Amino acid sequence: MSPLDRIIVGAGVAGGEARERARVHQALDGASSRTSPCRVKAQGWCLNMRRVLVVLLCLLLLACERRPPVVNDAPSDAVHVTILTTGLPPEGKVSAIAHYLVEDDRCLPVDYSKAIGGTKPEITLQHGIAVERVGDGSFVSTAYGDHYAPTVVRRGYSACIWKLQSISVGFDVRNVSRVSFLKESDIDSGAAKHEVCRFRDPVPAFCHAEPEDEPLYSGVRIVIQANRNPPRPALQSEVPSAGNSAPATPSLR
């Protein structure tokens, strides 16, 4: 073997040994990094944090459990509403909604999932109440002040009590709606409310008081009264009478 061949072979052997040493060092570095105390400690910390987060999530779900307000199965605080109309066309419709307000909102937890800063959606509640036509332009309806039973909305809070705040009466004529309200003071006093609902103009959307001699034109004159607790007086249409006389509308005091 010539000297040149010896040099080439020696260089090849040296290069192969260098590559082998590099592979060994790389394998050792990878093994040491996988089993280093720092990496093992980090993995353990992540596992513990995951367990803590799972426990916190479970506790949060239990704490956020909300119970809907319970409807009273046997309400007794009846509020009878009498509605008299003048000028309401035959196709006119009358509807009513009872509105409730919680007496003390400290019984309600803050819900941060619906608005920034939180909200208490159960502060006000409402539901529709049936309206019955009992004569020509006369209607009756009944709401209950204790429609909602005292309810513990969330564990650890006091029971919430919802009080009847108002009753809204809607009048719809040819797809144009107007609304009148019986406020809490009107319900408690039993005073009759006299208003006129205008349907020709797009505004106002609410019925309002007008002089009795004001011409109606496209309006409907209404009289609304609420009587609390006493039984609804018998209507002429419900009492047998002799002859074919037309039934009388309910009287307002």
PDB file of C-alpha atoms in Angstrom:
ATOM      1  CA  MET A   1       0.000   0.000   0.000  1.00  0.00           C
ATOM      2  CA  SER A   2       1.380   3.286  -1.020  1.00  0.00           C
ATOM      3  CA  PRO A   3       1.768   6.154   1.421  1.00  0.00           C
ATOM      4  CA  LEU A   4      -1.048   8.012  -0.283  1.00  0.00           C
ATOM      5  CA  ASP A   5      -3.392   5.078   0.164  1.00  0.00           C
ATOM      6  CA  ARG A   6      -2.473   4.883   3.856  1.00  0.00           C
ATOM      7  CA  ILE A   7      -3.326   8.567   4.307  1.00  0.00           C
ATOM      8  CA  ILE A   8      -6.726   8.168   2.594  1.00  0.00           C
ATOM      9  CA  VAL A   9      -7.651   5.087   4.658  1.00  0.00           C
ATOM     10  CA  GLY A  10      -6.584   6.808   7.876  1.00  0.00           C
ATOM     11  CA  ALA A  11      -8.667   9.840   7.059  1.00  0.00           C
ATOM     12  CA  GLY A  12     -11.715   7.668   6.386  1.00  0.00           C
ATOM     13  CA  VAL A  13     -11.339   5.804   9.669  1.00  0.00           C
ATOM     14  CA  ALA A  14     -10.932   9.057  11.561  1.00  0.00           C
ATOM     15  CA  GLY A  15     -14.032  10.514   9.891  1.00  0.00           C
ATOM     16  CA  GLY A  16     -16.117   7.429  10.719  1.00  0.00           C
ATOM     17  CA  GLU A  17     -15.019   7.539  14.348  1.00  0.00           C
ATOM     18  CA  ALA A  18     -15.906  11.213  14.537  1.00  0.00           C
ATOM     19  CA  ARG A  19     -19.378  10.584  13.163  1.00  0.00           C
ATOM     20  CA  GLU A  20     -19.914   7.710  15.571  1.00  0.00           C
ATOM     21  CA  ARG A  21     -18.866   9.835  18.531  1.00  0.00           C
ATOM     22  CA  ALA A  22     -21.262  12.574  17.394  1.00  0.00           C
ATOM     23  CA  ARG A  23     -24.190  10.093  17.274  1.00  0.00           C
ATOM     24  CA  VAL A  24     -23.353   8.804  20.745  1.00  0.00           C
ATOM     25  CA  HIS A  25     -23.174  12.305  22.199  1.00  0.00           C
ATOM     26  CA  GLN A  26     -26.484  13.221  20.567  1.00  0.00           C
ATOM     27  CA  ALA A  27     -28.200  10.138  21.998  1.00  0.00           C
ATOM     28  CA  LEU A  28     -26.796  10.836  25.451  1.00  0.00           C
ATOM     29  CA  ASP A  29     -27.945  14.462  25.307  1.00  0.00           C
ATOM     30  CA  GLY A  30     -31.474  13.411  24.305  1.00  0.00           C
ATOM     31  CA  ALA A  31     -31.704  10.842  27.082  1.00  0.00           C
ATOM     32  CA  SER A  32     -30.417  13.290  29.654  1.00  0.00           C
ATOM     33  CA  SER A  33     -32.900  15.953  28.542  1.00  0.00           C
ATOM     34  CA  ARG A  34     -35.823  13.526  28.768  1.00  0.00           C
ATOM     35  CA  THR A  35     -34.877  12.359  32.212  1.00  0.00           C
ATOM     36  CA  SER A  36     -33.514  15.603  33.594  1.00  0.00           C
ATOM     37  CA  PRO A  37     -34.845  16.602  37.027  1.00  0.00           C
ATOM     38  CA  CYS A  38     -36.090  19.919  35.653  1.00  0.00           C
ATOM     39  CA  ARG A  39     -38.238  18.265  32.987  1.00  0.00           C
ATOM     40  CA  VAL A  40     -39.618  15.673  35.419  1.00  0.00           C
ATOM     41  CA  LYS A  41     -40.484  18.448  37.861  1.00  0.00           C
ATOM     42  CA  ALA A  42     -42.258  20.446  35.159  1.00  0.00           C
ATOM     43  CA  GLN A  43     -44.330  17.440  34.134  1.00  0.00           C
ATOM     44  CA  GLY A  44     -45.372  16.830  37.722  1.00  0.00           C
ATOM     45  CA  TRP A  45     -46.329  20.494  38.173  1.00  0.00           C
ATOM     46  CA  CYS A  46     -48.491  20.407  35.037  1.00  0.00           C
ATOM     47  CA  LEU A  47     -50.241  17.260  36.231  1.00  0.00           C
ATOM     48  CA  ASN A  48     -50.987  18.791  39.639  1.00  0.00           C
ATOM     49  CA  MET A  49     -52.293  22.006  38.063  1.00  0.00           C
ATOM     50  CA  ARG A  50     -54.550  19.996  35.797  1.00  0.00           C
ATOM     51  CA  ARG A  51     -56.059  18.244  38.796  1.00  0.00           C
ATOM     52  CA  VAL A  52     -56.526  21.543  40.603  1.00  0.00           C
ATOM     53  CA  LEU A  53     -58.264  23.085  37.591  1.00  0.00           C
ATOM     54  CA  VAL A  54     -60.618  20.117  37.302  1.00  0.00           C
ATOM     55  CA  VAL A  55     -61.576  20.435  40.971  1.00  0.00           C
ATOM     56  CA  LEU A  56     -62.090  24.203  40.638  1.00  0.00           C
ATOM     57  CA  LEU A  57     -64.264  23.716  37.558  1.00  0.00           C
ATOM     58  CA  CYS A  58     -66.455  21.215  39.394  1.00  0.00           C
ATOM     59  CA  LEU A  59     -66.851  23.593  42.336  1.00  0.00           C
ATOM     60  CA  LEU A  60     -67.653  26.466  39.980  1.00  0.00           C
ATOM     61  CA  LEU A  61     -70.358  24.464  38.250  1.00  0.00           C
ATOM     62  CA  LEU A  62     -71.926  23.606  41.598  1.00  0.00           C
ATOM     63  CA  ALA A  63     -71.762  27.218  42.738  1.00  0.00           C
ATOM     64  CA  CYS A  64     -73.284  28.492  39.482  1.00  0.00           C
ATOM     65  CA  GLU A  65     -76.247  26.139  39.635  1.00  0.00           C
ATOM     66  CA  ARG A  66     -79.337  28.329  39.293  1.00  0.00           C
ATOM     67  CA  ARG A  67     -82.896  27.324  39.980  1.00  0.00           C
ATOM     68  CA  PRO A  68     -85.650  28.928  37.903  1.00  0.00           C
ATOM     69  CA  PRO A  69     -88.441  30.764  39.761  1.00  0.00           C
ATOM     70  CA  VAL A  70     -91.150  28.377  40.872  1.00  0.00           C
ATOM     71  CA  VAL A  71     -94.753  28.996  39.788  1.00  0.00           C
ATOM     72  CA  ASN A  72     -97.239  28.839  42.657  1.00  0.00           C
ATOM     73  CA  ASP A  73     -99.570  25.865  42.255  1.00  0.00           C
ATOM     74  CA  ALA A  74    -102.349  27.467  44.317  1.00  0.00           C
ATOM     75  CA  PRO A  75    -102.183  31.280  44.062  1.00  0.00           C
ATOM     76  CA  SER A  76    -104.654  33.211  46.198  1.00  0.00           C
ATOM     77  CA  ASP A  77    -103.833  36.899  45.714  1.00  0.00           C
ATOM     78  CA  ALA A  78    -106.171  37.486  42.776  1.00  0.00           C
ATOM     79  CA  VAL A  79    -106.309  40.801  40.925  1.00  0.00           C
ATOM     80  CA  HIS A  80    -109.387  41.062  38.704  1.00  0.00           C
ATOM     81  CA  VAL A  81    -109.040  43.439  35.778  1.00  0.00           C
ATOM     82  CA  THR A  82    -112.039  44.941  33.968  1.00  0.00           C
ATOM     83  CA  ILE A  83    -111.520  46.553  30.567  1.00  0.00           C
ATOM     84  CA  LEU A  84    -114.198  48.671  28.863  1.00  0.00           C
ATOM     85  CA  THR A  85    -113.648  49.993  25.350  1.00  0.00           C
ATOM     86  CA  THR A  86    -115.497  52.430  23.103  1.00  0.00           C
ATOM     87  CA  GLY A  87    -114.769  52.450  19.396  1.00  0.00           C
ATOM     88  CA  LEU A  88    -112.872  49.151  19.286  1.00  0.00           C
ATOM     89  CA  PRO A  89    -113.653  47.483  15.938  1.00  0.00           C
ATOM     90  CA  PRO A  90    -114.832  43.864  15.899  1.00  0.00           C
ATOM     91  CA  GLU A  91    -111.442  42.663  14.668  1.00  0.00           C
ATOM     92  CA  GLY A  92    -109.661  44.486  17.479  1.00  0.00           C
ATOM     93  CA  LYS A  93    -107.743  42.308  19.923  1.00  0.00           C
ATOM     94  CA  VAL A  94    -106.989  42.821  23.619  1.00  0.00           C
ATOM     95  CA  SER A  95    -104.147  41.147  25.507  1.00  0.00           C
ATOM     96  CA  ALA A  96    -102.611  41.518  28.968  1.00  0.00           C
ATOM     97  CA  ILE A  97     -99.271  40.811  30.662  1.00  0.00           C
ATOM     98  CA  ALA A  98     -98.514  40.698  34.396  1.00  0.00           C
ATOM     99  CA  HIS A  99     -95.135  42.153  35.413  1.00  0.00           C
ATOM    100  CA  TYR A 100     -93.319  41.225  38.625  1.00  0.00           C
ATOM    101  CA  LEU A 101     -90.358  42.725  40.490  1.00  0.00           C
ATOM    102  CA  VAL A 102     -88.240  40.999  43.145  1.00  0.00           C
ATOM    103  CA  GLU A 103     -88.615  42.659  46.538  1.00  0.00           C
ATOM    104  CA  ASP A 104     -84.949  42.400  47.556  1.00  0.00           C
ATOM    105  CA  ASP A 105     -82.409  41.678  44.823  1.00  0.00           C
ATOM    106  CA  ARG A 106     -79.810  40.575  47.375  1.00  0.00           C
ATOM    107  CA  CYS A 107     -81.403  37.139  47.078  1.00  0.00           C
ATOM    108  CA  LEU A 108     -80.172  36.960  43.467  1.00  0.00           C
ATOM    109  CA  PRO A 109     -76.580  36.080  42.498  1.00  0.00           C
ATOM    110  CA  VAL A 110     -74.784  38.063  39.827  1.00  0.00           C
ATOM    111  CA  ASP A 111     -74.560  36.318  36.455  1.00  0.00           C
ATOM    112  CA  TYR A 112     -71.346  37.291  34.658  1.00  0.00           C
ATOM    113  CA  SER A 113     -72.030  35.123  31.600  1.00  0.00           C
ATOM    114  CA  LYS A 114     -74.607  37.453  30.026  1.00  0.00           C
ATOM    115  CA  ALA A 115     -73.048  40.916  30.328  1.00  0.00           C
ATOM    116  CA  ILE A 116     -69.813  42.652  31.246  1.00  0.00           C
ATOM    117  CA  GLY A 117     -69.958  43.523  34.919  1.00  0.00           C
ATOM    118  CA  GLY A 118     -72.693  40.955  35.563  1.00  0.00           C
ATOM    119  CA  THR A 119     -76.475  41.075  35.619  1.00  0.00           C
ATOM    120  CA  LYS A 120     -79.410  39.654  37.555  1.00  0.00           C
ATOM    121  CA  PRO A 121     -81.893  38.475  34.933  1.00  0.00           C
ATOM    122  CA  GLU A 122     -84.501  37.321  37.458  1.00  0.00           C
ATOM    123  CA  ILE A 123     -85.075  40.804  38.939  1.00  0.00           C
ATOM    124  CA  THR A 124     -88.123  41.237  36.690  1.00  0.00           C
ATOM    125  CA  LEU A 125     -90.435  38.479  35.480  1.00  0.00           C
ATOM    126  CA  GLN A 126     -93.542  38.558  33.351  1.00  0.00           C
ATOM    127  CA  HIS A 127     -96.126  36.247  31.836  1.00  0.00           C
ATOM    128  CA  GLY A 128     -99.218  36.631  29.710  1.00  0.00           C
ATOM    129  CA  ILE A 129    -102.657  36.407  31.302  1.00  0.00           C
ATOM    130  CA  ALA A 130    -105.825  35.342  29.523  1.00  0.00           C
ATOM    131  CA  VAL A 131    -108.315  38.015  28.454  1.00  0.00           C
ATOM    132  CA  GLU A 132    -111.975  37.069  28.034  1.00  0.00           C
ATOM    133  CA  ARG A 133    -114.511  39.058  26.051  1.00  0.00           C
ATOM    134  CA  VAL A 134    -117.721  39.265  28.080  1.00  0.00           C
ATOM    135  CA  GLY A 135    -119.726  41.779  26.103  1.00  0.00           C
ATOM    136  CA  ASP A 136    -119.693  44.367  23.382  1.00  0.00           C
ATOM    137  CA  GLY A 137    -116.378  46.102  23.970  1.00  0.00           C
ATOM    138  CA  SER A 138    -115.929  44.717  27.492  1.00  0.00           C
ATOM    139  CA  PHE A 139    -113.264  42.290  28.692  1.00  0.00           C
ATOM    140  CA  VAL A 140    -112.071  40.740  31.939  1.00  0.00           C
ATOM    141  CA  SER A 141    -108.788  39.216  33.055  1.00  0.00           C
ATOM    142  CA  THR A 142    -107.185  37.956  36.252  1.00  0.00           C
ATOM    143  CA  ALA A 143    -103.601  38.205  37.476  1.00  0.00           C
ATOM    144  CA  TYR A 144    -102.176  36.844  40.731  1.00  0.00           C
ATOM    145  CA  GLY A 145     -99.859  38.733  43.011  1.00  0.00           C
ATOM    146  CA  ASP A 146     -98.414  35.456  44.279  1.00  0.00           C
ATOM    147  CA  HIS A 147     -98.066  33.809  40.868  1.00  0.00           C
ATOM    148  CA  TYR A 148     -94.405  33.068  41.698  1.00  0.00           C
ATOM    149  CA  ALA A 149     -93.712  31.176  44.917  1.00  0.00           C
ATOM    150  CA  PRO A 150     -90.731  32.171  47.113  1.00  0.00           C
ATOM    151  CA  THR A 151     -87.739  30.486  45.472  1.00  0.00           C
ATOM    152  CA  VAL A 152     -84.099  30.002  46.469  1.00  0.00           C
ATOM    153  CA  VAL A 153     -82.453  30.742  43.120  1.00  0.00           C
ATOM    154  CA  ARG A 154     -78.977  29.682  44.259  1.00  0.00           C
ATOM    155  CA  ARG A 155     -77.773  27.657  47.208  1.00  0.00           C
ATOM    156  CA  GLY A 156     -76.581  29.845  50.053  1.00  0.00           C
ATOM    157  CA  TYR A 157     -78.885  32.782  49.208  1.00  0.00           C
ATOM    158  CA  SER A 158     -82.192  33.725  50.805  1.00  0.00           C
ATOM    159  CA  ALA A 159     -85.501  32.991  49.107  1.00  0.00           C
ATOM    160  CA  CYS A 160     -86.620  35.507  46.481  1.00  0.00           C
ATOM    161  CA  ILE A 161     -90.134  36.973  46.572  1.00  0.00           C
ATOM    162  CA  TRP A 162     -91.586  38.509  43.422  1.00  0.00           C
ATOM    163  CA  LYS A 163     -94.259  41.176  43.819  1.00  0.00           C
ATOM    164  CA  LEU A 164     -96.824  42.170  41.213  1.00  0.00           C
ATOM    165  CA  GLN A 165     -95.562  45.511  39.897  1.00  0.00           C
ATOM    166  CA  SER A 166     -97.881  46.335  37.014  1.00  0.00           C
ATOM    167  CA  ILE A 167    -100.302  44.965  34.440  1.00  0.00           C
ATOM    168  CA  SER A 168     -99.979  46.016  30.823  1.00  0.00           C
ATOM    169  CA  VAL A 169    -103.033  45.856  28.564  1.00  0.00           C
ATOM    170  CA  GLY A 170    -102.414  45.802  24.825  1.00  0.00           C
ATOM    171  CA  PHE A 171    -104.844  46.783  22.072  1.00  0.00           C
ATOM    172  CA  ASP A 172    -104.231  45.669  18.498  1.00  0.00           C
ATOM    173  CA  VAL A 173    -106.187  47.128  15.582  1.00  0.00           C
ATOM    174  CA  ARG A 174    -105.163  46.189  12.039  1.00  0.00           C
ATOM    175  CA  ASN A 175    -101.648  45.228  13.172  1.00  0.00           C
ATOM    176  CA  VAL A 176    -101.157  48.512  15.018  1.00  0.00           C
ATOM    177  CA  SER A 177    -100.615  48.070  18.762  1.00  0.00           C
ATOM    178  CA  ARG A 178    -101.082  50.401  21.699  1.00  0.00           C
ATOM    179  CA  VAL A 179    -100.420  49.701  25.374  1.00  0.00           C
ATOM    180  CA  SER A 180    -101.820  50.965  28.662  1.00  0.00           C
ATOM    181  CA  PHE A 181    -100.420  50.213  32.131  1.00  0.00           C
ATOM    182  CA  LEU A 182    -101.974  49.657  35.523  1.00  0.00           C
ATOM    183  CA  LYS A 183     -99.204  50.520  37.967  1.00  0.00           C
ATOM    184  CA  GLU A 184     -98.867  49.133  41.468  1.00  0.00           C
ATOM    185  CA  SER A 185    -100.604  52.199  42.915  1.00  0.00           C
ATOM    186  CA  ASP A 186    -103.512  51.724  40.485  1.00  0.00           C
ATOM    187  CA  ILE A 187    -103.805  48.065  41.466  1.00  0.00           C
ATOM    188  CA  ASP A 188    -103.732  48.797  45.209  1.00  0.00           C
ATOM    189  CA  SER A 189    -106.173  51.723  45.047  1.00  0.00           C
ATOM    190  CA  GLY A 190    -108.610  50.116  42.619  1.00  0.00           C
ATOM    191  CA  ALA A 191    -109.082  53.437  40.840  1.00  0.00           C
ATOM    192  CA  ALA A 192    -110.401  53.370  37.279  1.00  0.00           C
ATOM    193  CA  LYS A 193    -107.996  54.588  34.600  1.00  0.00           C
ATOM    194  CA  HIS A 194    -109.490  56.531  31.652  1.00  0.00           C
ATOM    195  CA  GLU A 195    -107.367  56.806  28.508  1.00  0.00           C
ATOM    196  CA  VAL A 196    -107.542  57.018  24.728  1.00  0.00           C
ATOM    197  CA  CYS A 197    -105.516  54.840  22.365  1.00  0.00           C
ATOM    198  CA  ARG A 198    -104.741  56.463  18.993  1.00  0.00           C
ATOM    199  CA  PHE A 199    -104.058  54.145  16.049  1.00  0.00           C
ATOM    200  CA  ARG A 200    -103.756  56.515  13.096  1.00  0.00           C
ATOM    201  CA  ASP A 201    -100.381  58.040  13.962  1.00  0.00           C
ATOM    202  CA  PRO A 202     -97.316  55.801  14.387  1.00  0.00           C
ATOM    203  CA  VAL A 203     -96.629  57.489  17.723  1.00  0.00           C
ATOM    204  CA  PRO A 204     -97.275  57.473  20.582  1.00  0.00           C
ATOM    205  CA  ALA A 205     -97.186  53.722  21.205  1.00  0.00           C
ATOM    206  CA  PHE A 206     -98.943  54.166  24.561  1.00  0.00           C
ATOM    207  CA  CYS A 207    -102.487  55.126  25.386  1.00  0.00           C
ATOM    208  CA  HIS A 208    -102.796  58.397  27.260  1.00  0.00           C
ATOM    209  CA  ALA A 209    -105.373  60.500  29.056  1.00  0.00           C
ATOM    210  CA  GLU A 210    -107.492  62.887  26.990  1.00  0.00           C
ATOM    211  CA  PRO A 211    -110.532  65.051  27.717  1.00  0.00           C
ATOM    212  CA  GLU A 212    -113.810  63.161  27.571  1.00  0.00           C
ATOM    213  CA  ASP A 213    -115.162  65.464  24.833  1.00  0.00           C
ATOM    214  CA  GLU A 214    -112.134  64.948  22.561  1.00  0.00           C
ATOM    215  CA  PRO A 215    -113.301  63.339  19.259  1.00  0.00           C
ATOM    216  CA  LEU A 216    -112.120  59.771  18.815  1.00  0.00           C
ATOM    217  CA  TYR A 217    -111.550  59.639  15.060  1.00  0.00           C
ATOM    218  CA  SER A 218    -109.268  56.588  14.797  1.00  0.00           C
ATOM    219  CA  GLY A 219    -108.883  56.201  18.539  1.00  0.00           C
ATOM    220  CA  VAL A 220    -110.372  53.844  21.098  1.00  0.00           C
ATOM    221  CA  ARG A 221    -111.512  55.111  24.471  1.00  0.00           C
ATOM    222  CA  ILE A 222    -110.695  52.705  27.287  1.00  0.00           C
ATOM    223  CA  VAL A 223    -111.472  52.382  30.983  1.00  0.00           C
ATOM    224  CA  ILE A 224    -109.354  49.930  32.989  1.00  0.00           C
ATOM    225  CA  GLN A 225    -109.777  49.012  36.636  1.00  0.00           C
ATOM    226  CA  ALA A 226    -108.209  46.426  38.920  1.00  0.00           C
ATOM    227  CA  ASN A 227    -109.949  44.989  41.982  1.00  0.00           C
ATOM    228  CA  ARG A 228    -107.784  43.019  44.370  1.00  0.00           C
ATOM    229  CA  ASN A 229    -108.935  39.798  46.023  1.00  0.00           C
ATOM    230  CA  PRO A 230    -112.746  40.214  46.135  1.00  0.00           C
ATOM    231  CA  PRO A 231    -114.511  37.776  43.809  1.00  0.00           C
ATOM    232  CA  ARG A 232    -115.366  39.070  40.396  1.00  0.00           C
ATOM    233  CA  PRO A 233    -118.930  40.423  40.401  1.00  0.00           C
ATOM    234  CA  ALA A 234    -121.394  38.413  38.368  1.00  0.00           C
ATOM    235  CA  LEU A 235    -121.867  39.805  34.893  1.00  0.00           C
ATOM    236  CA  GLN A 236    -125.267  40.235  33.324  1.00  0.00           C
ATOM    237  CA  SER A 237    -124.230  37.784  30.624  1.00  0.00           C
ATOM    238  CA  GLU A 238    -123.718  35.132  33.301  1.00  0.00           C
ATOM    239  CA  VAL A 239    -127.040  35.661  35.111  1.00  0.00           C
ATOM    240  CA  PRO A 240    -130.234  34.246  33.547  1.00  0.00           C
ATOM    241  CA  SER A 241    -132.617  37.065  32.671  1.00  0.00           C
ATOM    242  CA  ALA A 242    -136.105  37.222  31.234  1.00  0.00           C
ATOM    243  CA  GLY A 243    -136.578  38.378  27.664  1.00  0.00           C
ATOM    244  CA  ASN A 244    -133.994  38.942  25.007  1.00  0.00           C
ATOM    245  CA  SER A 245    -132.374  42.020  26.471  1.00  0.00           C
ATOM    246  CA  ALA A 246    -128.732  42.534  25.547  1.00  0.00           C
ATOM    247  CA  PRO A 247    -126.197  41.741  28.291  1.00  0.00           C
ATOM    248  CA  ALA A 248    -124.907  44.714  30.208  1.00  0.00           C
ATOM    249  CA  THR A 249    -121.239  45.520  30.450  1.00  0.00           C
ATOM    250  CA  PRO A 250    -119.557  45.181  33.846  1.00  0.00           C
ATOM    251  CA  SER A 251    -119.773  48.293  35.937  1.00  0.00           C
ATOM    252  CA  LEU A 252    -116.785  50.145  37.322  1.00  0.00           C
ATOM    253  CA  ARG A 253    -116.881  51.738  40.679  1.00  0.00           C
TER     254      ARG A 253
END
